[in-house]
Amino acid sequence: MFPDIHYIQSVEESMALNRSKEPHIVLAGSGMCEGGRILHHFRHRMEDERNTILVVGYMAQNTLGRRILDLGEEYEKGGRQGKAPEVRLYGSSYQLKAEVKKLGGFSAHGDRDEMTRFLKESGLTIKKIAVVHGEEKQSLAFCEHLKSLGYDAFVPKQGQTIEM
């Protein structure tokens, strides 16, 4: 289907890719960019403004992937003026000169509208809804949305026990 796609299977092939001066696209699996070969690709590519780091999945707070995403977006908002933000990898600092973009629409999770539609169409008698998945700001906003629709919703505190 894609004759020019080459699956990198060994560390040696990955290292050769990092030495290559040819244009290429590196597709990496999920994992919040916390480990694996993606760290080496970042180290070799993030300081070149001709490169783009395209994030297509969720990056949790306090992960390297989220830090790169946030730093990149902040640098873009500032018009890429001044010194590029720094990212620490393997004990060294690297300037994040590569463009960082987030491409939405690839999540396997339902969004607010999909979850609301499910609740309305489910026919279930729901006494209480605990919003337990998501970052705090988004969870609280979804909880308020549910309350505005008449649901008894809450966001439990971390470690809170809920009786069912």
XYZ file of N, CA and C in Angstrom:
492
model
N 0.817 -1.189 0.000
C 0.000 0.000 0.000
C 0.869 1.264 0.000
N 1.892 1.297 0.859
C 2.808 2.430 0.929
C 4.225 1.909 0.702
N 4.654 1.839 -0.536
C 5.935 1.201 -0.843
C 7.151 1.910 -0.244
N 7.024 3.186 0.102
C 8.173 3.915 0.633
C 8.262 3.888 2.153
N 7.346 3.194 2.814
C 7.407 3.088 4.271
C 8.368 1.969 4.636
N 9.268 2.291 5.540
C 10.239 1.304 6.010
C 10.108 1.195 7.525
N 9.809 0.015 8.008
C 9.665 -0.215 9.438
C 11.045 -0.438 10.044
N 11.419 0.418 10.976
C 12.721 0.319 11.643
C 12.604 -0.717 12.756
N 13.371 -1.797 12.640
C 13.243 -2.890 13.598
C 14.408 -2.996 14.564
N 15.547 -2.454 14.222
C 16.711 -2.631 15.090
C 17.245 -1.284 15.569
N 18.014 -1.350 16.627
C 18.659 -0.146 17.156
C 19.607 0.428 16.107
N 20.296 -0.436 15.382
C 21.240 0.018 14.359
C 20.526 0.813 13.267
N 19.365 0.318 12.824
C 18.590 1.042 11.805
C 18.111 2.390 12.345
N 17.726 2.414 13.598
C 17.273 3.655 14.224
C 18.421 4.659 14.299
N 19.606 4.187 14.641
C 20.778 5.067 14.704
C 21.128 5.588 13.314
N 21.022 4.729 12.308
C 21.295 5.158 10.933
C 20.297 6.228 10.502
N 19.059 6.080 10.899
C 18.039 7.080 10.586
C 18.408 8.424 11.213
N 18.924 8.396 12.424
C 19.329 9.636 13.090
C 20.511 10.307 12.399
N 21.357 9.528 11.755
C 22.503 10.106 11.032
C 22.121 10.612 9.649
N 20.992 10.178 9.143
C 20.567 10.530 7.792
C 20.267 12.017 7.664
N 20.662 12.583 6.556
C 20.366 13.992 6.255
C 19.162 14.111 5.328
N 18.638 12.970 4.876
C 17.485 12.952 3.980
C 16.217 13.308 4.752
N 15.250 13.931 4.074
C 13.974 14.181 4.754
C 13.255 12.863 5.019
N 12.624 12.782 6.170
C 11.870 11.581 6.497
C 10.844 11.898 7.579
N 9.929 10.981 7.760
C 8.894 11.088 8.786
C 9.105 9.929 9.748
N 9.161 10.245 11.031
C 9.296 9.215 12.053
C 7.948 9.081 12.746
N 7.374 7.893 12.699
C 6.128 7.607 13.408
C 6.490 6.814 14.652
N 6.058 7.300 15.804
C 6.378 6.614 17.054
C 5.102 6.220 17.766
N 5.159 5.124 18.483
C 4.001 4.648 19.224
C 3.675 5.528 20.413
N 2.561 5.216 21.049
C 2.131 6.001 22.202
C 3.058 5.749 23.383
N 2.902 6.551 24.397
C 3.719 6.385 25.592
C 4.129 7.711 26.195
N 3.538 8.796 25.770
C 3.781 10.131 26.309
C 5.223 10.599 26.097
N 5.948 9.901 25.210
C 7.341 10.245 24.884
C 8.251 10.105 26.098
N 7.936 9.177 26.962
C 8.694 9.004 28.195
C 9.881 8.057 28.042
N 9.926 7.271 26.988
C 11.030 6.341 26.839
C 11.053 5.757 25.446
N 12.103 5.028 25.163
C 12.224 4.384 23.864
C 13.013 5.218 22.871
N 12.977 4.762 21.638
C 13.786 5.385 20.583
C 13.372 6.812 20.258
N 12.119 7.179 20.565
C 11.668 8.536 20.256
C 12.558 9.567 20.930
N 13.107 9.237 22.094
C 13.986 10.177 22.796
C 15.237 10.462 21.975
N 15.768 9.438 21.322
C 16.946 9.633 20.468
C 16.578 10.451 19.233
N 15.408 10.195 18.670
C 14.979 10.975 17.504
C 14.780 12.435 17.894
N 14.199 12.685 19.064
C 14.067 14.067 19.545
C 15.439 14.723 19.658
N 16.356 14.011 20.291
C 17.694 14.562 20.526
C 18.368 14.964 19.219
N 18.136 14.191 18.177
C 18.785 14.464 16.891
C 18.006 15.430 16.005
N 16.743 15.666 16.297
C 15.911 16.454 15.371
C 15.306 17.727 15.950
N 15.168 17.834 17.268
C 14.415 18.970 17.819
C 15.136 20.310 17.689
N 16.428 20.302 17.470
C 17.150 21.571 17.356
C 17.177 22.117 15.928
N 16.508 21.452 15.026
C 16.463 21.881 13.620
C 15.072 22.421 13.305
N 14.996 23.718 13.005
C 13.701 24.368 12.756
C 13.006 23.854 11.500
N 13.689 23.063 10.679
C 13.047 22.473 9.497
C 12.162 21.290 9.864
N 12.277 20.809 11.093
C 11.526 19.633 11.528
C 10.241 20.021 12.243
N 9.305 19.094 12.238
C 8.035 19.271 12.942
C 7.795 18.062 13.832
N 7.408 18.331 15.059
C 6.954 17.282 15.969
C 5.439 17.375 15.953
N 4.800 16.359 15.414
C 3.348 16.347 15.265
C 2.757 15.381 16.288
N 2.041 15.921 17.246
C 1.449 15.123 18.316
C 0.016 14.783 17.921
N -0.302 13.500 17.866
C -1.652 13.099 17.461
C -2.421 12.420 18.589
N -1.811 12.261 19.731
C -2.487 11.620 20.852
C -2.455 12.499 22.084
N -3.108 12.034 23.110
C -3.159 12.747 24.381
C -1.805 12.668 25.064
N -1.384 13.764 25.648
C -0.155 13.813 26.430
C -0.521 14.254 27.846
N -0.350 13.364 28.803
C -0.720 13.654 30.187
C 0.205 14.700 30.791
N -0.330 15.425 31.770
C 0.477 16.396 32.492
C 1.679 15.698 33.110
N 2.764 16.443 33.249
C 3.999 15.966 33.879
C 4.685 14.848 33.100
N 4.481 14.815 31.781
C 5.221 13.882 30.935
C 6.074 14.691 29.969
N 7.095 14.071 29.423
C 7.950 14.754 28.461
C 7.150 15.194 27.245
N 6.267 14.341 26.767
C 5.460 14.695 25.599
C 4.640 15.950 25.832
N 4.035 16.059 27.002
C 3.229 17.246 27.322
C 4.117 18.476 27.450
N 5.290 18.294 28.053
C 6.215 19.432 28.202
C 6.628 19.956 26.830
N 6.971 19.067 25.922
C 7.356 19.473 24.567
C 6.187 20.167 23.886
N 4.993 19.608 24.023
C 3.806 20.209 23.413
C 3.559 21.612 23.972
N 3.579 21.752 25.287
C 3.331 23.057 25.910
C 4.405 24.073 25.552
N 5.671 23.663 25.615
C 6.764 24.580 25.270
C 6.680 25.004 23.811
N 6.389 24.048 22.938
C 6.282 24.355 21.513
C 5.143 25.310 21.215
N 3.985 25.072 21.829
C 2.833 25.960 21.612
C 3.115 27.358 22.145
N 3.757 27.446 23.301
C 4.093 28.748 23.890
C 5.083 29.504 22.999
N 6.063 28.800 22.476
C 7.061 29.404 21.589
C 6.398 29.907 20.305
N 5.448 29.132 19.776
C 4.708 29.547 18.573
C 3.876 30.797 18.846
N 3.202 30.831 19.998
C 2.373 31.993 20.351
C 3.212 33.256 20.440
N 4.463 33.108 20.854
C 5.373 34.246 20.957
C 6.034 34.589 19.637
N 5.564 33.982 18.563
C 6.125 34.270 17.246
C 7.511 33.697 17.030
N 7.866 32.688 17.833
C 9.179 32.040 17.745
C 10.302 33.060 17.908
N 10.039 34.075 18.727
C 11.025 35.123 18.981
C 11.857 34.755 20.207
N 13.087 35.233 20.222
C 13.963 34.964 21.358
C 14.533 33.564 21.305
N 15.150 33.199 22.406
C 15.783 31.887 22.502
C 14.723 30.790 22.549
N 14.969 29.742 21.815
C 14.045 28.600 21.810
C 14.024 27.958 23.196
N 12.883 27.408 23.595
C 12.816 26.738 24.903
C 13.744 25.531 24.938
N 14.140 25.158 26.140
C 15.047 24.026 26.298
C 14.325 22.815 26.870
N 14.739 21.664 26.382
C 14.207 20.380 26.846
C 15.397 19.546 27.293
N 15.267 18.915 28.458
C 16.351 18.066 28.957
C 16.105 16.614 28.556
N 17.124 16.046 27.934
C 17.111 14.635 27.541
C 18.457 14.037 27.895
N 18.454 12.921 28.544
C 19.692 12.221 28.883
C 20.690 13.125 29.603
N 20.198 14.004 30.462
C 21.073 14.855 31.259
C 21.620 16.069 30.539
N 21.212 16.303 29.313
C 21.676 17.463 28.545
C 20.485 18.292 28.102
N 20.737 19.576 27.837
C 19.685 20.477 27.362
C 19.739 20.595 25.850
N 18.560 20.598 25.232
C 18.426 20.749 23.785
C 17.408 21.847 23.511
N 17.720 22.691 22.532
C 16.786 23.745 22.165
C 15.677 23.167 21.295
N 14.449 23.504 21.633
C 13.282 23.033 20.891
C 12.998 24.021 19.763
N 13.736 23.855 18.665
C 13.556 24.724 17.499
C 12.577 24.132 16.496
N 12.375 22.823 16.566
C 11.408 22.181 15.666
C 10.027 22.745 15.964
N 9.221 22.850 14.935
C 7.838 23.285 15.114
C 7.072 22.160 15.814
N 6.216 22.516 16.748
C 5.417 21.525 17.467
C 3.949 21.809 17.189
N 3.251 20.808 16.679
C 1.831 20.956 16.345
C 1.044 19.800 16.942
N -0.194 20.082 17.327
C -1.095 19.038 17.818
C -2.197 18.839 16.791
N -2.412 17.600 16.427
C -3.451 17.241 15.474
C -4.532 16.483 16.234
N -5.701 17.072 16.360
C -6.778 16.469 17.134
C -7.575 15.456 16.333
N -8.518 14.837 17.003
C -9.432 13.926 16.333
C -9.001 12.478 16.326
N -7.914 12.140 17.002
C -7.441 10.758 16.973
C -7.664 10.019 18.286
N -8.357 10.631 19.220
C -8.576 10.001 20.519
C -9.612 8.890 20.412
N -9.408 7.857 21.188
C -10.387 6.773 21.265
C -11.456 7.082 22.310
N -11.275 8.175 23.048
C -12.235 8.570 24.072
C -13.339 9.423 23.462
N -14.520 9.295 24.021
C -15.627 10.137 23.593
C -15.434 11.563 24.083
N -15.887 12.524 23.305
C -15.818 13.915 23.751
C -17.095 14.267 24.512
N -17.195 15.519 24.946
C -18.339 15.959 25.743
C -19.666 15.660 25.054
N -19.760 16.018 23.779
C -21.017 15.816 23.058
C -21.367 14.339 22.914
N -20.369 13.503 22.628
C -20.627 12.064 22.486
C -21.085 11.450 23.808
N -20.441 11.846 24.907
C -20.835 11.293 26.208
C -22.217 11.786 26.621
N -22.506 13.054 26.333
C -23.830 13.600 26.646
C -24.906 12.877 25.845
N -24.650 12.664 24.570
C -25.604 11.955 23.711
C -25.836 10.531 24.238
N -24.759 9.866 24.644
C -24.895 8.517 25.198
C -25.808 8.528 26.426
N -25.575 9.472 27.334
C -26.397 9.540 28.545
C -27.864 9.758 28.211
N -28.115 10.675 27.294
C -29.503 11.000 26.932
C -30.197 9.839 26.222
N -29.464 9.132 25.378
C -30.063 8.072 24.566
C -30.029 6.699 25.228
N -29.330 6.582 26.359
C -29.150 5.267 26.976
C -30.421 4.708 27.606
N -31.321 5.594 28.018
C -32.530 5.128 28.683
C -32.279 4.678 30.115
N -31.081 4.892 30.618
C -30.734 4.484 31.978
C -31.275 5.481 32.999
N -31.632 4.976 34.164
C -31.979 5.847 35.286
C -30.698 6.057 36.079
N -30.152 7.240 35.977
C -28.849 7.514 36.586
C -29.059 8.385 37.819
N -28.620 7.862 38.972
C -28.796 8.607 40.217
C -27.665 9.604 40.437
N -26.457 9.201 40.099
C -25.304 10.061 40.351
C -24.203 9.702 39.358
N -23.459 10.718 38.923
C -22.354 10.497 37.982
C -21.065 10.989 38.622
N -20.073 10.109 38.689
C -18.738 10.478 39.150
C -17.854 10.638 37.913
N -17.348 11.826 37.700
C -16.451 12.089 36.568
C -15.041 11.772 37.053
N -14.494 10.639 36.585
C -13.238 10.135 37.144
C -12.088 10.064 36.143
N -12.316 10.453 34.913
C -11.263 10.321 33.905
C -11.043 11.656 33.218
N -9.810 12.134 33.246
C -9.486 13.400 32.599
C -8.735 14.314 33.544
N -8.187 15.369 32.992
C -7.491 16.346 33.816
C -8.515 17.159 34.594
N -8.087 17.688 35.725
C -9.013 18.330 36.655
C -9.859 19.424 36.004
N -9.231 20.310 35.261
C -9.970 21.429 34.658
C -11.088 20.923 33.737
N -10.770 19.953 32.882
C -11.757 19.419 31.955
C -12.822 18.604 32.688
N -12.406 17.857 33.714
C -13.371 17.069 34.488
C -14.376 17.973 35.187
N -13.880 19.060 35.785
C -14.781 19.999 36.466
C -15.737 20.662 35.477
N -15.221 21.013 34.301
C -16.078 21.643 33.285
C -17.153 20.667 32.814
N -16.790 19.400 32.604
C -17.773 18.403 32.176
C -18.798 18.163 33.280
N -18.345 18.151 34.512
C -19.245 17.982 35.648
C -20.273 19.116 35.681
N -19.831 20.344 35.487
C -20.754 21.486 35.465
C -21.738 21.372 34.302
N -21.254 20.906 33.166
C -22.124 20.684 32.008
C -23.218 19.670 32.355
N -22.822 18.574 32.995
C -23.801 17.552 33.381
C -24.820 18.113 34.371
N -24.347 18.921 35.309
C -25.262 19.535 36.283
C -26.256 20.449 35.578
N -25.773 21.173 34.555
C -26.669 22.079 33.822
C -27.765 21.310 33.080
N -27.522 20.014 32.845
C -28.516 19.164 32.184
C -29.404 18.436 33.193
N -29.176 18.712 34.476
C -30.012 18.110 35.510
C -29.452 16.863 36.163
N -28.252 16.459 35.805
C -27.644 15.275 36.421
C -26.992 15.658 37.746
N -26.987 14.727 38.686
C -26.270 14.886 39.950
C -24.851 14.365 39.695
N -23.945 15.274 39.421
C -22.583 14.891 39.033
C -21.567 15.497 39.993
N -20.434 14.818 40.123
C -19.349 15.338 40.961
C -18.019 14.780 40.467
N -16.949 15.455 40.861
C -15.590 15.000 40.571
C -14.982 14.587 41.909
N -14.766 13.290 42.120
C -14.205 12.866 43.402
C -12.754 13.319 43.558
N -12.356 13.478 44.803
C -10.961 13.820 45.105
C -10.110 12.558 44.952
N -8.827 12.760 44.670
C -7.930 11.612 44.536
C -7.936 10.809 45.837
N -8.129 9.511 45.728
C -8.148 8.625 46.880
C -9.493 8.526 47.576
N -10.453 9.335 47.141
C -11.782 9.317 47.756
C -12.480 7.997 47.456
N -13.124 7.426 48.469
C -13.900 6.202 48.307
C -15.336 6.572 47.968
N -15.891 5.880 46.991
C -17.262 6.146 46.558
C -18.089 4.893 46.812
N -19.175 5.041 47.554
C -20.085 3.913 47.774
C -21.077 3.848 46.641
N -21.322 2.639 46.155
C -22.249 2.460 45.038
C -23.433 1.633 45.483
